[in-house]
XYZ file of C-alpha atoms in Angstrom:
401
model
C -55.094 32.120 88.818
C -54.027 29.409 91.302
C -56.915 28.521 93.505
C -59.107 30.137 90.889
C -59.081 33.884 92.653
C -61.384 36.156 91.784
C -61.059 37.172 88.149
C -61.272 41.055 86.953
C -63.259 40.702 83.687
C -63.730 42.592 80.585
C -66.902 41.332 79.074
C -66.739 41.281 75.035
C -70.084 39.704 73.260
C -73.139 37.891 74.320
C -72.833 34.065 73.595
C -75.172 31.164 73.123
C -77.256 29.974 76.377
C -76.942 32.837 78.347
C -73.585 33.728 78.578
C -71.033 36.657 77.950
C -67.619 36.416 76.483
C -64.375 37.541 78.368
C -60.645 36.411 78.163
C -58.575 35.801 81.259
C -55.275 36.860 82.003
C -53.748 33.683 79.958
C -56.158 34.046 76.986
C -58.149 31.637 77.830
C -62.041 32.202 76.945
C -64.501 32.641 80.022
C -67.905 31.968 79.728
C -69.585 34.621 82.462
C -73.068 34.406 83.898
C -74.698 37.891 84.790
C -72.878 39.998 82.993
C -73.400 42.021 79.874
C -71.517 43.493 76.970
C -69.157 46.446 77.802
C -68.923 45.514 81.553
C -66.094 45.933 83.875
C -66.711 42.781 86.226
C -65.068 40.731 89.141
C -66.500 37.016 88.827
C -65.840 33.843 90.583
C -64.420 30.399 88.675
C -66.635 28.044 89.132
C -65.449 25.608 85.881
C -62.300 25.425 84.320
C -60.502 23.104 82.377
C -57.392 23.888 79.638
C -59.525 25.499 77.012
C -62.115 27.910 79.281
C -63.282 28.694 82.000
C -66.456 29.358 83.948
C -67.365 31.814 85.769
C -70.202 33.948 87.679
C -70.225 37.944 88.051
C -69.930 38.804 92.068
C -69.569 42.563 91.208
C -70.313 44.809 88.640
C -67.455 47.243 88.410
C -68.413 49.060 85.269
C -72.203 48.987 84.837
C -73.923 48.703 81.170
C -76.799 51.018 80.810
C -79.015 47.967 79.916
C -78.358 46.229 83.232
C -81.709 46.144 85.433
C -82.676 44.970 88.472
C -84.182 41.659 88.084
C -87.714 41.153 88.678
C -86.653 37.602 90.646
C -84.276 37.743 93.361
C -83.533 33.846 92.654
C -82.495 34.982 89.012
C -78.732 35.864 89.849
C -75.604 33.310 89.532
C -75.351 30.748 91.354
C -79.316 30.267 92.428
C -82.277 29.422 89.866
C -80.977 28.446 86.321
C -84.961 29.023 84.628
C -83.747 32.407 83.366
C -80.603 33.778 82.091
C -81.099 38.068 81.202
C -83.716 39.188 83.714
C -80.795 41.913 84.486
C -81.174 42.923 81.327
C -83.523 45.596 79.868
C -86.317 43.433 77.173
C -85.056 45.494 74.366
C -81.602 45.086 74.988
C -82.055 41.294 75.617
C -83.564 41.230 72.163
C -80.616 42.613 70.771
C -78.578 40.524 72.375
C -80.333 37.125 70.770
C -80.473 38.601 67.258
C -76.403 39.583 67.569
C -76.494 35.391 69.098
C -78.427 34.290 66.210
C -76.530 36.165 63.833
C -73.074 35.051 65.040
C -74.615 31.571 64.865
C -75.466 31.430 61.178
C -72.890 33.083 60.042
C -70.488 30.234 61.563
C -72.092 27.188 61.649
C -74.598 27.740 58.687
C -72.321 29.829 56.620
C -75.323 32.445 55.502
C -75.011 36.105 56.933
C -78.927 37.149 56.956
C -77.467 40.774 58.427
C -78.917 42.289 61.415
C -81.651 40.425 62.836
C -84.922 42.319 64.819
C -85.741 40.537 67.435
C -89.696 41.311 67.166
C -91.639 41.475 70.494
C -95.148 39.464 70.996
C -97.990 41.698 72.321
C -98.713 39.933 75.417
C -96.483 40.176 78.354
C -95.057 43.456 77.686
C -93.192 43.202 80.658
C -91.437 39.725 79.937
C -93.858 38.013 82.770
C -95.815 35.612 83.034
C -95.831 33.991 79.901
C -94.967 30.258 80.445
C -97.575 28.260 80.459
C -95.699 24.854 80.915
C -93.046 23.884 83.604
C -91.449 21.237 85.030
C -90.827 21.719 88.654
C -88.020 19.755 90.004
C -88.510 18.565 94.114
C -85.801 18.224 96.563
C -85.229 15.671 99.197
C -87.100 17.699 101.796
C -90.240 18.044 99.525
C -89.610 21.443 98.626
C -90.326 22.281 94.573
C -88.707 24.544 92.814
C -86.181 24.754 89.279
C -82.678 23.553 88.860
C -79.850 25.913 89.120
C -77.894 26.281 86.552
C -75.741 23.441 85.303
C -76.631 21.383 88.189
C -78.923 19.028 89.189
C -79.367 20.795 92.805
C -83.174 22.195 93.461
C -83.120 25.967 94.000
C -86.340 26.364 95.854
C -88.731 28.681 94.459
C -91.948 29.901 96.203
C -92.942 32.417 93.389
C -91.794 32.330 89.469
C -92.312 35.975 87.705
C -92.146 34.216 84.321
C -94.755 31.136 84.948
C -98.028 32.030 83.939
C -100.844 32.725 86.592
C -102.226 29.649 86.379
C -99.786 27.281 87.268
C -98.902 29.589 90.247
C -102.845 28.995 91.379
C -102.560 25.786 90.604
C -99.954 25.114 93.109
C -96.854 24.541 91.500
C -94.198 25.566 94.291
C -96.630 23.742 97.409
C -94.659 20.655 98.829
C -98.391 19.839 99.960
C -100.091 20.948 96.232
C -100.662 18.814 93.345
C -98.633 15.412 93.268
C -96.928 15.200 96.838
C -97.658 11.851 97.622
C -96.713 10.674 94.213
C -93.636 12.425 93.362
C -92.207 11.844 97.002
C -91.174 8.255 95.930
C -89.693 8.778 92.229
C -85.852 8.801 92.153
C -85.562 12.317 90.667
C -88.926 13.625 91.771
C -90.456 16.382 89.752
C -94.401 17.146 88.064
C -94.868 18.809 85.051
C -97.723 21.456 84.880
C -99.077 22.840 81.529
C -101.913 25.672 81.158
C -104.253 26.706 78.555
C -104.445 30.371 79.079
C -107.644 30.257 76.654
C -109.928 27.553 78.387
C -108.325 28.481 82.277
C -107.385 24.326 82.423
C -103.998 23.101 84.430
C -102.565 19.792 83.671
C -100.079 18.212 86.054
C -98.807 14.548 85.414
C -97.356 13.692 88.612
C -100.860 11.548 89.469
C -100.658 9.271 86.079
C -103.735 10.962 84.980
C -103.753 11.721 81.433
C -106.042 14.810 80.431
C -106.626 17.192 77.514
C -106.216 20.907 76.978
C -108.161 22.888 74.665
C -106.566 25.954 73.321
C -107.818 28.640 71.311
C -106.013 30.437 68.290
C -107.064 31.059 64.557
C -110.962 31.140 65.552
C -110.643 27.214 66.450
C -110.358 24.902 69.345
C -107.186 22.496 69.492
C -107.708 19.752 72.039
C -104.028 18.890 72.850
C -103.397 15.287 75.091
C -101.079 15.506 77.653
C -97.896 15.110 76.625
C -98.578 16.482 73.066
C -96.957 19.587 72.353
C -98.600 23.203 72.121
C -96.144 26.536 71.934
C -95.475 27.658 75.457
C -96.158 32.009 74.906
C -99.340 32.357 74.866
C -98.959 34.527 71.964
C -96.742 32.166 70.252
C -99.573 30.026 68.084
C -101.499 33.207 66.418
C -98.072 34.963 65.532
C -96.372 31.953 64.411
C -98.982 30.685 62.619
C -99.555 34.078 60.833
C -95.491 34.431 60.063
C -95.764 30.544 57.861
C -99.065 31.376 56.504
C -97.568 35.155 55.242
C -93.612 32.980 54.166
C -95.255 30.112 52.099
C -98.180 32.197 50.626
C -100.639 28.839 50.078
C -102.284 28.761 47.043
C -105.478 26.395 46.945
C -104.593 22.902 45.494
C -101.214 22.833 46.358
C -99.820 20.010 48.388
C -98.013 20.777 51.640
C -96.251 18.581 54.599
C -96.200 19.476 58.080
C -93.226 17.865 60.043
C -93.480 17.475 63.727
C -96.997 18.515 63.481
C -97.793 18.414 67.576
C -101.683 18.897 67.270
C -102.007 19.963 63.923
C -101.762 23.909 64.257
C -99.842 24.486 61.404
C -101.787 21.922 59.144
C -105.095 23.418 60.138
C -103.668 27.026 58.993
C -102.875 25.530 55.347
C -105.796 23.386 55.171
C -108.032 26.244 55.636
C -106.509 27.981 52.789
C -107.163 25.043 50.590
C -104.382 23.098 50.531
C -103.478 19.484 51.037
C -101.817 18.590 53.880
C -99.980 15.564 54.947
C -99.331 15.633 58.779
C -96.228 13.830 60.319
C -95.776 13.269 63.965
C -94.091 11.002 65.589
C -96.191 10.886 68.971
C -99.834 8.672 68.457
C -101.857 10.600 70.675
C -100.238 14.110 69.217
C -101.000 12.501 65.224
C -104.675 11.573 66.625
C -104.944 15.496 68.079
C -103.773 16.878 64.842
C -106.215 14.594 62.947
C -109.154 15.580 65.286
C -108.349 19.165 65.094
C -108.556 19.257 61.740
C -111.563 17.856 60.761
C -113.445 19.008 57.829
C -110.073 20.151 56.014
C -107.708 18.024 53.722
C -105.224 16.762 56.191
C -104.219 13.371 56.693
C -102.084 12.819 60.377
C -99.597 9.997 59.944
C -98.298 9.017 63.457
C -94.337 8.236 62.474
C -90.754 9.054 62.679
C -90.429 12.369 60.263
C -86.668 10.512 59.081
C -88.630 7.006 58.542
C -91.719 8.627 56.826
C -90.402 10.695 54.283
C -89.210 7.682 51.654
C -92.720 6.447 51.874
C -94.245 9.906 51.350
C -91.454 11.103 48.083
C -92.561 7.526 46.766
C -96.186 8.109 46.788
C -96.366 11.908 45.960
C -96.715 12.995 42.765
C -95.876 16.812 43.563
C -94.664 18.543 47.069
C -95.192 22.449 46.708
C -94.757 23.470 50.015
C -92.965 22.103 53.516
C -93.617 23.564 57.375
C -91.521 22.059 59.852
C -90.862 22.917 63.451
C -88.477 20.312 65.414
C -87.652 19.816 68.498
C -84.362 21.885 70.041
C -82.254 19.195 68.066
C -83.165 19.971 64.818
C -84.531 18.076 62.119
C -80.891 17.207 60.810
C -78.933 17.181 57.945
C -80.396 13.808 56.462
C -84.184 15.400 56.720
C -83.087 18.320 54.890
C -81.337 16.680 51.922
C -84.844 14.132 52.095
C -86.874 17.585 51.880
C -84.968 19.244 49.050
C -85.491 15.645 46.711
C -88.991 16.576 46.992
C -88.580 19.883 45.473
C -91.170 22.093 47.287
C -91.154 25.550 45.883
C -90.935 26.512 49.740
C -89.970 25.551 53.212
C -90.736 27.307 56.082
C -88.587 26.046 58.859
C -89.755 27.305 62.458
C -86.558 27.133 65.078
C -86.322 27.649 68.778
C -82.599 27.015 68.268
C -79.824 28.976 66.452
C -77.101 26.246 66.023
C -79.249 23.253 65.144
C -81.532 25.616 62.395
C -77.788 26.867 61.261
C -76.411 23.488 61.062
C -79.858 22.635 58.794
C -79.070 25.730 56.904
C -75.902 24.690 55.444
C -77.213 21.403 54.988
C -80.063 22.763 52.769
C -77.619 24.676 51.209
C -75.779 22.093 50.013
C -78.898 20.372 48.375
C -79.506 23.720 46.612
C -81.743 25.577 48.952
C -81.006 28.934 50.160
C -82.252 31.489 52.895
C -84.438 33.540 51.401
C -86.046 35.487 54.504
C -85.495 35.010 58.505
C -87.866 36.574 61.014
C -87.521 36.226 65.015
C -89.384 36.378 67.666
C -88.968 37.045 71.463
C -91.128 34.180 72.725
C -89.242 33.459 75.552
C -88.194 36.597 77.359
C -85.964 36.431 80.200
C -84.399 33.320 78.833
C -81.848 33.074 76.258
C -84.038 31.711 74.023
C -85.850 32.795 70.753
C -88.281 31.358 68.324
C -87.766 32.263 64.457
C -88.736 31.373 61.093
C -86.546 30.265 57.956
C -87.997 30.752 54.538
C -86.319 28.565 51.946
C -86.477 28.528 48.399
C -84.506 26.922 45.616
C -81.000 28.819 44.897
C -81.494 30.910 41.893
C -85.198 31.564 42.949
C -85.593 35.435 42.431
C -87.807 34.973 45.664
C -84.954 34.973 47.443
């Protein structure tokens, strides 16, 4: 492989991010972009050190049935890095991320949950035009567009398949659109845009003009400040919502906490069953939303640190019955979850949008004496190699589980 030539590839497994699994000629493990499971391809090193190697696909040689064409032409190796299986049938890509999430569990979080169904949101049945928040990078000649993969170089992008409609109105990809003058003069210019597919609003920061969204879901409004966070499939609040309120089972009077509570929409779900919740988030203007938004129910935001708060709260509460959490993509962490099983709740429902960090958390649980007793997944971010899904724990020996 001197002068990293082409490389005839095998491809073996899907992998975290993205990825497929192949071995070179000297055994070492390459990471291949565009590729899928059972393929015959010829791919171009474009990493390597003594370990692995990386590489993209620059012909298919033996083609999977599940390969498609993409629905992007900027969504192939090498160009825009926003996606990572748009040549890849949606029901195969859900397999994929279930075998992913498995493979994940099973090694870092030691807990086999067995095949996992990947289930499929309503809207976007075609995987498009679903994201209703982006963050559009700008090169040095003003054009916008997404990063490519691994890199910070600006793959310009005139039209995004997967960005919802109203961020493409809202003009997103113009050099001239929202933000020019601003953005022009920061040192790695880019504007985020965010959409409320409910209310028809667009939010872009790249003036220094801070706004509110209001989005609809469980019969209510949620005003959400920019910055604040809101679930990016438009689907994603209703279903997720539903899938904690249908895991923890709420029983009026019990006590509940909801950990990185954005703007309150799991606290508003468990405070209109009745119970009492103590919001935690660490943003002010999020733990002001989350108050606001659920007025008239038994919540109580705190604006903190989840890690810093939760002495305070095991100190003052009498009783914990119930926990919802749903961290950023690093997790909550092993010293969270050992803080959450000293309170004891008969049930935590732990929403992920990553497998490693929700394994890691797993095993960490685990080893305070909670186990998995249910796992559901969702595709909420099709095209990507990302999923959302939902941990149930309970306390080992519970027959629940």
């Amino acid at each position: 492989m001197a002068g990293h030539e082409p490389l005839e590839l095998t491809i073996e497994r899907a992998a975290p991010g993205g990825d497929c699994v192949a071995h070179a000629p000297d055994g070492r493990v390459v990471f291949v972009r565009g590729a899928l499971p059972g393929e015959r391809v010829r791919a171009r090193v474009v990493d390597a050190n003594r370990r692995f190697l990386r590489a993209d696909t620059t012909d298919v040689l033996a083609t999977s049935p599940d390969r498609v064409e993409p629905p992007c032409p900027l969504a192939v190796p090498g160009r825009c890095g926003g996606c990572d299986w748009q040549h890849v049938s949606l029901p195969a890509q859900r397999v994929l991320k279930g075998e992913v999430l498995r493979e994940q569990l099973t090694r870092l979080g030691g807990v086999d949950p067995g095949p996992i169904d990947v289930q499929a949101p309503e809207g976007s049945p075609d995987g498009l035009g679903w994201r209703t928040r982006i963050q559009v990078s700008v090169g040095h000649d003003g054009s916008r567009g997404l990063l490519r993969h691994r890199s910070h170089a600006v793959e310009r992008v005139r039209h995004c398949p997967i960005a919802h409609p109203l961020i493409e109105a809202a003009g997103a990809w113009d050099p001239h659109g929202p933000s020019a003058h601003r953005v022009a003069h920061q040192a790695r210019p880019r504007v985020s845009f965010a959409a409320s597919p409910t209310s028809g609003e667009v939010l872009d920061d790249g003036d220094g003009v801070t706004g509110t969204l209001t989005h609809a879901a469980l019969g209510h409004e949620f005003a959400v400040s920019e910055g604040g966070f809101w679930q990016v499939h438009p689907d994603a609040p209703e279903l997720l919502a539903g899938a904690v309120l249908a895991a923890l089972d709420p029983q009026p009077g019990e006590r509940a906490l909801d950990l990185y509570a954005g703007a309150g929409l799991f606290s508003y779900a468990l405070g209109r069953r009745g119970v009492t919740v103590t919001a935690v988030e660490a943003l002010d203007t999020a733990a002001a939303d989350a108050q606001a938004n659920c007025a008239g129910l038994d919540v109580i935001a705190v604006a903190a640190d989840v890690a810093e708060a939760l002495p305070t709260i095991s100190a003052a509460a009498e009783v914990i019955d119930l926990v919802v959490l749903d961290p950023p993509r690093t997790g909550a962490g092993p010293a969270v979850m050992r803080q959450l099983a000293d309170l004891r709740p008969r049930a935590i429902a732990y929403v992920s949008c990553d497998g490693a960090t929700l394994a890691r958390d797993l095993r960490a649980a685990a080893d305070a004496g909670y186990q998995l007793a249910s796992l559901c997944a969702f595709d909420l971010f099709p095209m990507t190699a990302h999923l959302e899904c939902l941990a149930l724990l309970v306390p080992a020996g519970d027959p629940a589980a």
